[in-house]
PDB file of C-alpha atoms and ligand atoms in Angstrom:
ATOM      1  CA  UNK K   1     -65.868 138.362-106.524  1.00 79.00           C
ATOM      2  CA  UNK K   2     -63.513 141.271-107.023  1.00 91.00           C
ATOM      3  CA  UNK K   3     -61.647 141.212-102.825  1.00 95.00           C
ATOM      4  CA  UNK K   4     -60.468 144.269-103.672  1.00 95.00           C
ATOM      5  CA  UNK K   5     -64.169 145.863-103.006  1.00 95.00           C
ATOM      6  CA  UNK K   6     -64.550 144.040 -99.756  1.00 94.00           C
ATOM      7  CA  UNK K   7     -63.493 145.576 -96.449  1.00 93.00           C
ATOM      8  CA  UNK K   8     -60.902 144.044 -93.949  1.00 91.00           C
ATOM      9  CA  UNK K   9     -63.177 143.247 -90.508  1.00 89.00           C
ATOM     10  CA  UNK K  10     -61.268 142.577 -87.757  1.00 87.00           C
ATOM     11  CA  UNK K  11     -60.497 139.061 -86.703  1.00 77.00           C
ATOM     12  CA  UNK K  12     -62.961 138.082 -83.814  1.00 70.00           C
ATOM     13  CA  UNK K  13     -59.973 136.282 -81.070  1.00 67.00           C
ATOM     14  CA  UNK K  14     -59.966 132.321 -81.881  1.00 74.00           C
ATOM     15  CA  UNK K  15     -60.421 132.736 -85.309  1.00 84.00           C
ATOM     16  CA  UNK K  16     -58.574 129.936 -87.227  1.00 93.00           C
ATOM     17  CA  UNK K  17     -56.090 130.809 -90.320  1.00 96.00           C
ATOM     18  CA  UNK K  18     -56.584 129.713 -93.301  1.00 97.00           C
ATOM     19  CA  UNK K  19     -56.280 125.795 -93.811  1.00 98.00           C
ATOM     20  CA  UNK K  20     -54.440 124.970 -97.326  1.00 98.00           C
ATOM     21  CA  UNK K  21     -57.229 124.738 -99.158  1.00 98.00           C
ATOM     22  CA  UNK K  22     -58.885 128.199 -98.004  1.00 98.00           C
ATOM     23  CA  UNK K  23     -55.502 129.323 -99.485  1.00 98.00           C
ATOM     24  CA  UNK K  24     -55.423 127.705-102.324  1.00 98.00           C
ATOM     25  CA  UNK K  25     -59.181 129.159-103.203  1.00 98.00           C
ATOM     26  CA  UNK K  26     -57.874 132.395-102.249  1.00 98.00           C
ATOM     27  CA  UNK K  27     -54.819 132.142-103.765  1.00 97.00           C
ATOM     28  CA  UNK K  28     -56.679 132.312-107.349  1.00 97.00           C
ATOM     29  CA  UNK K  29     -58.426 135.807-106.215  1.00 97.00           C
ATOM     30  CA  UNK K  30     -55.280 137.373-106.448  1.00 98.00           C
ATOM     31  CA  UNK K  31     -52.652 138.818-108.921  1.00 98.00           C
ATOM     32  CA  UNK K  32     -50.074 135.212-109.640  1.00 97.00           C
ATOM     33  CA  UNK K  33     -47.216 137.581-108.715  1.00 98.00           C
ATOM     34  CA  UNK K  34     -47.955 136.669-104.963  1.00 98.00           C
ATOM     35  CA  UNK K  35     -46.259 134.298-103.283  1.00 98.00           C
ATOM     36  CA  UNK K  36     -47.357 131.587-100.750  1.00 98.00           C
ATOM     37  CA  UNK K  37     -44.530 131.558 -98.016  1.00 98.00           C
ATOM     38  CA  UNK K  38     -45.697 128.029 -95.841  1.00 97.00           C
ATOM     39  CA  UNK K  39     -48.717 128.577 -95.845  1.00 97.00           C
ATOM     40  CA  UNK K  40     -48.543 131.883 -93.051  1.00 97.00           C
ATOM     41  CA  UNK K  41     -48.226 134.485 -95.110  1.00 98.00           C
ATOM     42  CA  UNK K  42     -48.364 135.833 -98.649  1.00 98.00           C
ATOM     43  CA  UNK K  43     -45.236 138.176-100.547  1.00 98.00           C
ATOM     44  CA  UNK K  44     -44.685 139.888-103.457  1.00 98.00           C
ATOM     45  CA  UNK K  45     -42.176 142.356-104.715  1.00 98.00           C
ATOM     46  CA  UNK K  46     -43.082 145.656-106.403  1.00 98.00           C
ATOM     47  CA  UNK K  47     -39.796 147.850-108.058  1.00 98.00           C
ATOM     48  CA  UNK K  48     -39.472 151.248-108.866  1.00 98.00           C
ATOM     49  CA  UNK K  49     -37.214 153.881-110.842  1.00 98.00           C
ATOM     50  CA  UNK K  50     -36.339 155.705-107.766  1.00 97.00           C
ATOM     51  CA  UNK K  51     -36.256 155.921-104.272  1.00 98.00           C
ATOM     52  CA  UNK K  52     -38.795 159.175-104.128  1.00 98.00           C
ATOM     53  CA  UNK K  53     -41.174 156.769-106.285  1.00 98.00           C
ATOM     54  CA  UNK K  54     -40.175 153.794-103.780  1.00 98.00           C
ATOM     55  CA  UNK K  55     -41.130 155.849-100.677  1.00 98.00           C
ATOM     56  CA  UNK K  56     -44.521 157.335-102.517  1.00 98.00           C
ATOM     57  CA  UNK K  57     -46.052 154.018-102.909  1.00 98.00           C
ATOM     58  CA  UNK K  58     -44.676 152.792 -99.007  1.00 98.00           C
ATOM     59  CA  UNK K  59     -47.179 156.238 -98.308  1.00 98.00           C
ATOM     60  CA  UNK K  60     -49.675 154.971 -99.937  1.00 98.00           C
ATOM     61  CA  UNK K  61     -50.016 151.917 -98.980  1.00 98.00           C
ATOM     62  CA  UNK K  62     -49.267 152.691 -95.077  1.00 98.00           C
ATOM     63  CA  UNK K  63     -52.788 155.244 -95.823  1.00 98.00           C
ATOM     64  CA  UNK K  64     -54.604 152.078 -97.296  1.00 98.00           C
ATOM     65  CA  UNK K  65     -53.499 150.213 -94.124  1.00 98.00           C
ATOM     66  CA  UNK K  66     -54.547 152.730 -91.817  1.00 98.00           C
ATOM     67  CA  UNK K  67     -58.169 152.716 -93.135  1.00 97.00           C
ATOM     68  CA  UNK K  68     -58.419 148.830 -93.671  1.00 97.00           C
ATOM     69  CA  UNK K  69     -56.916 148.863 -89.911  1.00 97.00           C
ATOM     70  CA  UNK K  70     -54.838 145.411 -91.669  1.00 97.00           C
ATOM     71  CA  UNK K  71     -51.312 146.032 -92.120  1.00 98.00           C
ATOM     72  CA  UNK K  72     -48.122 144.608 -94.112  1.00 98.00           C
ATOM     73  CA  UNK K  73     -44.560 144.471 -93.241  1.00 98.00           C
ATOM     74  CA  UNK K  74     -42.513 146.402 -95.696  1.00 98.00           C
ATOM     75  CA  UNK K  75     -39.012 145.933 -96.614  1.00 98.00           C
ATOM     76  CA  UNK K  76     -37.868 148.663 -98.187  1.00 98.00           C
ATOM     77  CA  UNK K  77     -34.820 149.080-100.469  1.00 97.00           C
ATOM     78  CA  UNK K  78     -33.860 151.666-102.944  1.00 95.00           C
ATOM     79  CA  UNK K  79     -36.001 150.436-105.851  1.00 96.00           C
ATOM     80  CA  UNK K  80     -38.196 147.809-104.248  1.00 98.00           C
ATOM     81  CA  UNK K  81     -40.320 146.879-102.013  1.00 98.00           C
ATOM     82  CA  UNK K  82     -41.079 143.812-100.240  1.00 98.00           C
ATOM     83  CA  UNK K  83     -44.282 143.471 -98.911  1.00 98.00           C
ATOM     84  CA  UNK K  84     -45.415 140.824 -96.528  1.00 98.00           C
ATOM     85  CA  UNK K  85     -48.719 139.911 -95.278  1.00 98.00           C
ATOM     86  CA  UNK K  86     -50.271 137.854 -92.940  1.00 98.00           C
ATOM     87  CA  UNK K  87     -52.659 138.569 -89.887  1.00 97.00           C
ATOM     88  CA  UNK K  88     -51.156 139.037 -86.885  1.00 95.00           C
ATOM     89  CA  UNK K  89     -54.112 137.861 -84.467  1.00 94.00           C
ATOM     90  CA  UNK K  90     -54.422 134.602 -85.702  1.00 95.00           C
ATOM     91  CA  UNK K  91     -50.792 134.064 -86.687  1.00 94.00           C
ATOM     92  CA  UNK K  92     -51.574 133.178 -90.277  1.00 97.00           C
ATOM     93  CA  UNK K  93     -53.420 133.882 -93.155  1.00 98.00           C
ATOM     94  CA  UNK K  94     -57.042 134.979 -93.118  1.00 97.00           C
ATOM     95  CA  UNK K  95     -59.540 137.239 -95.706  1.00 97.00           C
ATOM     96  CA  UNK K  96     -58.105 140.349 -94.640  1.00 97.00           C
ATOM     97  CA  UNK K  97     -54.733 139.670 -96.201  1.00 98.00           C
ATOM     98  CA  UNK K  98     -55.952 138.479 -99.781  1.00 98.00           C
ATOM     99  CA  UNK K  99     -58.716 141.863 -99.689  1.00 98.00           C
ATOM    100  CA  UNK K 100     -55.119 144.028 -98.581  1.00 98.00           C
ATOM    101  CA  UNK K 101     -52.856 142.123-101.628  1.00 98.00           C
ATOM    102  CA  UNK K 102     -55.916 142.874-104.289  1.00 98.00           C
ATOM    103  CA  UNK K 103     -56.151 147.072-102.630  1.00 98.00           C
ATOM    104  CA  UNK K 104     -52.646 147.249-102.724  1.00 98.00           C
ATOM    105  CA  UNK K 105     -52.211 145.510-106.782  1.00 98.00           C
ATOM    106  CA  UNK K 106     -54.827 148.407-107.635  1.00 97.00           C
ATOM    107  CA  UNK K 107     -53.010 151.580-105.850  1.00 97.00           C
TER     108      UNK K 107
HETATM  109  C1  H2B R   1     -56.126 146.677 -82.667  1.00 68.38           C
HETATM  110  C2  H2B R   1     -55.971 146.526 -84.159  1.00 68.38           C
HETATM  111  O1  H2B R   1     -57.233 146.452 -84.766  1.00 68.38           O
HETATM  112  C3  H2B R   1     -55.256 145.225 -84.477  1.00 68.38           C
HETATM  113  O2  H2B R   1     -54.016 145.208 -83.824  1.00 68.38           O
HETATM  114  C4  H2B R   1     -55.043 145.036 -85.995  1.00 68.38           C
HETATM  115  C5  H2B R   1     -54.096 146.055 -86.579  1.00 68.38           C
HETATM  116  N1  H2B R   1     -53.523 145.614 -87.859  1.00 68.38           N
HETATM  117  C6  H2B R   1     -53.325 144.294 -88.113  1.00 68.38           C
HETATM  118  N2  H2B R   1     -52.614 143.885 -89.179  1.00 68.38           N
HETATM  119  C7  H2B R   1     -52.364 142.591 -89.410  1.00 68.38           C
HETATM  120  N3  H2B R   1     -51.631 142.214 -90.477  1.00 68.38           N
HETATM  121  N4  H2B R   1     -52.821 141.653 -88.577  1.00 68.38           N
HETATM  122  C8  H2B R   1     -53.545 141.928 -87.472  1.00 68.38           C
HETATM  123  O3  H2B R   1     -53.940 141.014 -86.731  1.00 68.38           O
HETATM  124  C9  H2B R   1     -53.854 143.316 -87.211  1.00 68.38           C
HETATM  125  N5  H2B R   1     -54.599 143.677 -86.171  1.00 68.38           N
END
């Protein structure tokens, strides 16, 4: 199953996060370049030549967020970015942030 053609629903209130092993299953959906940060939240890095290309993909993905209604936090330097996921409602990891990671890999 490709996540990156399924859609981020919202998390009904009470959901549980992900448990390990949901991660771990997850985990394999996604590019290796992620990383698993104790089991809350997944991170990667992307870099970039400049800072007009660093701020073009921020847009881009901030326009992906807005229509998934799931969003990152972005740390953004001159050449890189730092992009953090995890779902806020159920203060951990859940679908929607594995679905966002594979979008995001194919922008
Ligand atoms: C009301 C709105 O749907 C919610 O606040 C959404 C917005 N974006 C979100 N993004 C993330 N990462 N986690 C959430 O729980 C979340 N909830």
């Amino acid at each position: 199953m490709d996540l990156s053609t399924k859609k981020c629903v919202p998390c009904e209130g009470g959901t549980p996060a992900f448990d390990p092993k949901q991660i771990a299953e997850y985990r394999e959906k996604i590019d290796e370049s992620w990383n698993v940060i104790e089991y809350k939240k997944i991170v990667k890095e992307y870099h970039f030549k400049n800072y007009k290309q660093t701020i073009d993909f921020v847009n881009k993905v901030a326009i992906l967020s807005e229509k998934e209604n799931h969003h990152p936090v972005m740390h953004v330097y001159y050449g890189k970015v730092v992009i953090e996921l995890w779902t806020h409602s159920v203060n951990g990891l859940s679908e929607n942030d594995f679905i966002l990671a594979a979008k995001i890999d194919k922008l």
